[in-house]
Tab-separated table of C-alpha atoms in Angstrom:
chain	number	residue	atom	x	y	z
A	1	MET	CA	4.209	18.176	3.976
A	2	PRO	CA	3.700	15.874	6.034
A	3	THR	CA	0.563	14.469	4.502
A	4	ARG	CA	-1.863	12.123	6.158
A	5	LEU	CA	-4.020	9.580	4.286
A	6	VAL	CA	-6.316	6.717	5.497
A	7	ILE	CA	-7.362	3.522	3.668
A	8	LEU	CA	-10.470	2.104	5.360
A	9	GLY	CA	-11.026	-1.611	5.261
A	10	ARG	CA	-9.167	-4.794	6.000
A	11	PRO	CA	-5.591	-4.450	4.739
A	12	ILE	CA	-4.363	-7.269	2.380
A	13	THR	CA	-0.761	-8.119	1.388
A	14	SER	CA	-0.165	-8.796	-2.270
A	15	LYS	CA	2.708	-11.298	-1.889
A	16	ASN	CA	1.103	-13.697	0.577
A	17	SER	CA	-2.093	-14.048	-1.340
A	18	SER	CA	-0.900	-14.460	-4.922
A	19	VAL	CA	-2.300	-16.884	-7.602
A	20	ILE	CA	-0.203	-18.577	-10.284
A	21	ILE	CA	-1.418	-18.326	-13.854
A	22	MET	CA	0.072	-19.666	-17.050
A	23	LEU	CA	0.847	-17.022	-19.713
A	24	GLY	CA	2.254	-17.404	-23.196
A	25	LYS	CA	1.526	-19.360	-26.316
A	26	ALA	CA	0.874	-23.154	-26.330
A	27	GLY	CA	4.261	-24.915	-25.772
A	28	ALA	CA	5.870	-21.859	-24.366
A	29	LYS	CA	3.741	-21.050	-21.313
A	30	ARG	CA	5.290	-19.901	-18.163
A	31	PRO	CA	3.922	-19.473	-14.664
A	32	VAL	CA	3.273	-15.906	-13.568
A	33	PRO	CA	2.187	-14.830	-10.076
A	34	ILE	CA	-0.612	-12.432	-9.943
A	35	PRO	CA	-2.384	-10.878	-6.872
A	36	SER	CA	-5.310	-13.029	-5.560
A	37	LYS	CA	-8.906	-11.879	-6.016
A	38	GLN	CA	-8.871	-10.668	-2.380
A	39	ALA	CA	-5.792	-8.451	-3.125
A	40	ARG	CA	-7.301	-7.135	-6.319
A	41	ASP	CA	-10.537	-6.269	-4.578
A	42	TYR	CA	-8.517	-4.485	-1.814
A	43	PHE	CA	-6.672	-2.400	-4.480
A	44	LYS	CA	-10.112	-1.501	-6.089
A	45	LEU	CA	-11.297	-0.367	-2.583
A	46	ALA	CA	-8.138	1.476	-1.591
A	47	ILE	CA	-7.215	3.311	-4.781
A	48	PRO	CA	-10.406	5.503	-5.008
A	49	GLN	CA	-10.079	6.298	-1.309
A	50	LEU	CA	-6.639	7.662	-1.870
A	51	GLN	CA	-7.580	9.515	-4.989
A	52	ALA	CA	-10.340	11.213	-3.048
A	53	GLN	CA	-7.832	12.431	-0.471
A	54	TRP	CA	-4.950	13.339	-2.823
A	55	THR	CA	-5.493	16.419	-5.015
A	56	TRP	CA	-2.005	17.162	-5.922
A	57	GLU	CA	0.499	16.025	-8.591
A	58	PRO	CA	2.083	12.668	-7.850
A	59	ILE	CA	5.137	12.868	-5.517
A	60	ALA	CA	8.481	12.760	-7.307
A	61	ILE	CA	10.867	13.532	-4.476
A	62	PRO	CA	12.455	11.293	-1.813
A	63	VAL	CA	9.933	10.608	1.004
A	64	ASN	CA	9.435	8.714	4.121
A	65	LEU	CA	6.384	6.476	4.464
A	66	CYS	CA	5.065	5.799	7.870
A	67	ALA	CA	2.180	3.259	7.703
A	68	ARG	CA	0.269	2.098	10.688
A	69	VAL	CA	-1.508	-1.033	9.567
A	70	TYR	CA	-4.511	-1.908	11.727
A	71	ARG	CA	-5.490	-5.547	11.069
A	72	GLU	CA	-8.458	-7.593	12.243
A	73	ARG	CA	-6.129	-10.194	13.611
A	74	ALA	CA	-2.420	-10.443	14.259
A	75	TRP	CA	-1.421	-11.939	10.862
A	76	GLY	CA	1.067	-11.128	8.131
A	77	ASP	CA	4.369	-9.382	8.055
A	78	LEU	CA	5.100	-5.701	7.895
A	79	GLY	CA	7.198	-5.964	4.836
A	80	ASN	CA	4.504	-7.604	2.722
A	81	TYR	CA	1.955	-4.969	3.881
A	82	LEU	CA	4.380	-2.182	2.987
A	83	ALA	CA	5.005	-3.549	-0.459
A	84	ALA	CA	1.189	-3.647	-1.107
A	85	ILE	CA	0.739	-0.009	0.248
A	86	CYS	CA	3.636	1.215	-1.976
A	87	ASP	CA	1.985	-0.405	-5.069
A	88	ILE	CA	-1.356	1.126	-4.171
A	89	LEU	CA	0.046	4.608	-3.635
A	90	GLN	CA	1.676	4.382	-7.095
A	91	LYS	CA	-1.521	3.096	-8.818
A	92	ALA	CA	-3.496	5.840	-7.049
A	93	ASN	CA	-0.926	8.437	-8.460
A	94	VAL	CA	-0.030	9.659	-4.907
A	95	VAL	CA	3.627	8.854	-5.868
A	96	GLU	CA	4.901	8.977	-9.358
A	97	ASN	CA	6.870	5.788	-8.720
A	98	ASP	CA	7.368	3.893	-5.526
A	99	LYS	CA	11.151	4.300	-5.966
A	100	TRP	CA	10.724	7.725	-4.338
A	101	ILE	CA	9.802	5.969	-1.022
A	102	LEU	CA	13.180	5.804	0.597
A	103	GLY	CA	12.195	5.139	4.155
A	104	PHE	CA	9.532	3.507	6.341
A	105	ASP	CA	10.407	5.058	9.765
A	106	GLY	CA	7.662	4.755	12.266
A	107	SER	CA	5.768	1.988	10.327
A	108	ARG	CA	4.250	-0.765	12.389
A	109	LEU	CA	1.594	-3.497	12.716
A	110	ASP	CA	-1.347	-2.985	15.116
A	111	LYS	CA	-4.618	-4.752	15.659
A	112	ASP	CA	-8.073	-3.303	15.577
A	113	ALA	CA	-10.758	-5.881	14.809
A	114	GLU	CA	-13.496	-3.360	14.892
A	115	ASN	CA	-11.980	-0.841	12.535
A	116	PRO	CA	-9.263	-2.324	10.260
A	117	ARG	CA	-7.451	0.338	8.181
A	118	VAL	CA	-4.170	1.732	7.133
A	119	GLU	CA	-3.059	5.207	8.383
A	120	ILE	CA	-0.348	6.746	6.235
A	121	VAL	CA	1.885	9.762	6.829
A	122	ILE	CA	4.137	10.810	3.970
A	123	SER	CA	6.916	13.287	4.628
A	124	ARG	CA	9.901	14.691	2.875
A	125	LEU	CA	13.174	13.069	4.046
A	126	GLU	CA	14.688	16.540	4.691
A	127	ASP	CA	11.730	17.413	6.888
A	128	GLY	CA	13.302	15.002	9.440
A	129	GLY	CA	10.838	12.263	9.013
A	130	ILE	CA	7.621	11.984	11.115
């Protein structure tokens, strides 16, 4: 460790772009938020990219995640981007469970309209971070 990963493409947050659907039987339906089509499409784009870069067992130790989020325009907040990145890392089997991501030291939002992407560095907490 540390390990560097890159997700190419326009980053999307899960929380700011959710859709409400009704689940349950007639008379007992309840509203449930799900990611928007945009967010689901981003997950479909990002997960194979990470799986192609990650050839090891999923991480199951405390780690720090440093994510540099390069957006097309200055929009969205870092916390929502980090939540989506953690979910993607778990679904791609980079981390066994995103509960192992205990720090986000060095993470930040940037702008790169020509090449939107997320650059990720994962390091053990005992390695002293990034």
